[in-house]
Amino acid sequence: MLQIIFNLNWIAIGLAFLVYFFLGYIWFTVLFAKPYRFSLGKENETQEPLAPIFIIGPGICTLFNLVTTAVLFSALQINQMADALRWGSLIGIGYLAANTFTIAINPNIPRPILYGIISSAYHLVGINIAAMILVPNF
């Protein structure tokens, strides 16, 4: 396992991270800003600047997701774009979207289905873009 981690293409992982992270910024602040705030019940609140934890925390989690995806691609010898998209979709739906909906379904999120759709779609798009960046590098 350590051998796989040492042999990962960290430049590709870094590029995938930057793209995925930037997509999150665009997704939640431009493309779906109003529906996202509505899903959280904050549509009438003045938006305050985000504390660093709300920027750095998701970034670290995204990096873990990408390293895990890169390890899987390496171990499973995923080296074709079609296979990368299949695995990206499986990871996106089976882990990222499922986990997002699990988090959303709680009393603190007033519109969990809307929140789950917006956030899950982001992860599904993000992980597939990342998969396309990662696959030519293994």
PDB file of N, CA, C and O in Angstrom, residues 15 23 42 51 63 81 91 103 110 113 120 135:
ATOM      1  N   LEU A  15      -3.347  19.075  -9.364  1.00  0.00           N
ATOM      2  CA  LEU A  15      -4.149  19.728 -10.402  1.00  0.00           C
ATOM      3  C   LEU A  15      -5.627  19.365 -10.240  1.00  0.00           C
ATOM      4  O   LEU A  15      -6.500  20.240 -10.317  1.00  0.00           O
ATOM      5  N   LEU A  23     -14.070  24.468  -8.617  1.00  0.00           N
ATOM      6  CA  LEU A  23     -15.439  24.145  -9.003  1.00  0.00           C
ATOM      7  C   LEU A  23     -16.380  24.372  -7.818  1.00  0.00           C
ATOM      8  O   LEU A  23     -17.479  24.908  -7.995  1.00  0.00           O
ATOM      9  N   LYS A  42     -31.181  29.901   4.902  1.00  0.00           N
ATOM     10  CA  LYS A  42     -30.457  31.154   5.138  1.00  0.00           C
ATOM     11  C   LYS A  42     -30.700  32.173   4.028  1.00  0.00           C
ATOM     12  O   LYS A  42     -29.910  33.095   3.846  1.00  0.00           O
ATOM     13  N   ALA A  51     -15.558  31.699   7.888  1.00  0.00           N
ATOM     14  CA  ALA A  51     -14.417  31.413   8.754  1.00  0.00           C
ATOM     15  C   ALA A  51     -13.505  30.436   8.018  1.00  0.00           C
ATOM     16  O   ALA A  51     -13.970  29.642   7.187  1.00  0.00           O
ATOM     17  N   LEU A  63      -9.036  16.683  -0.739  1.00  0.00           N
ATOM     18  CA  LEU A  63      -7.710  16.105  -0.988  1.00  0.00           C
ATOM     19  C   LEU A  63      -7.681  14.628  -0.593  1.00  0.00           C
ATOM     20  O   LEU A  63      -7.160  13.791  -1.339  1.00  0.00           O
ATOM     21  N   MET A  81     -10.101   6.473 -20.226  1.00  0.00           N
ATOM     22  CA  MET A  81     -11.011   7.536 -19.827  1.00  0.00           C
ATOM     23  C   MET A  81     -12.406   6.991 -19.500  1.00  0.00           C
ATOM     24  O   MET A  81     -13.015   7.397 -18.509  1.00  0.00           O
ATOM     25  N   ILE A  91     -17.876   6.179  -7.511  1.00  0.00           N
ATOM     26  CA  ILE A  91     -17.406   6.867  -6.299  1.00  0.00           C
ATOM     27  C   ILE A  91     -18.318   8.049  -5.985  1.00  0.00           C
ATOM     28  O   ILE A  91     -18.714   8.264  -4.836  1.00  0.00           O
ATOM     29  N   ILE A 103     -25.626  13.116   5.576  1.00  0.00           N
ATOM     30  CA  ILE A 103     -25.373  14.320   6.379  1.00  0.00           C
ATOM     31  C   ILE A 103     -26.563  15.271   6.306  1.00  0.00           C
ATOM     32  O   ILE A 103     -26.944  15.889   7.303  1.00  0.00           O
ATOM     33  N   PRO A 110     -33.002  22.454   6.913  1.00  0.00           N
ATOM     34  CA  PRO A 110     -34.443  22.536   6.702  1.00  0.00           C
ATOM     35  C   PRO A 110     -34.934  21.924   5.385  1.00  0.00           C
ATOM     36  O   PRO A 110     -36.067  21.489   5.300  1.00  0.00           O
ATOM     37  N   ILE A 113     -33.425  17.441   1.010  1.00  0.00           N
ATOM     38  CA  ILE A 113     -33.406  16.888  -0.346  1.00  0.00           C
ATOM     39  C   ILE A 113     -32.760  17.893  -1.301  1.00  0.00           C
ATOM     40  O   ILE A 113     -31.892  17.524  -2.105  1.00  0.00           O
ATOM     41  N   SER A 120     -24.620  16.904  -3.849  1.00  0.00           N
ATOM     42  CA  SER A 120     -24.271  15.637  -4.497  1.00  0.00           C
ATOM     43  C   SER A 120     -23.911  15.846  -5.962  1.00  0.00           C
ATOM     44  O   SER A 120     -22.970  15.216  -6.470  1.00  0.00           O
ATOM     45  N   VAL A 135      -6.619   9.937 -14.611  1.00  0.00           N
ATOM     46  CA  VAL A 135      -6.422   8.696 -15.374  1.00  0.00           C
ATOM     47  C   VAL A 135      -5.261   8.726 -16.352  1.00  0.00           C
ATOM     48  O   VAL A 135      -4.549   7.728 -16.470  1.00  0.00           O
TER      49      VAL A 135
END
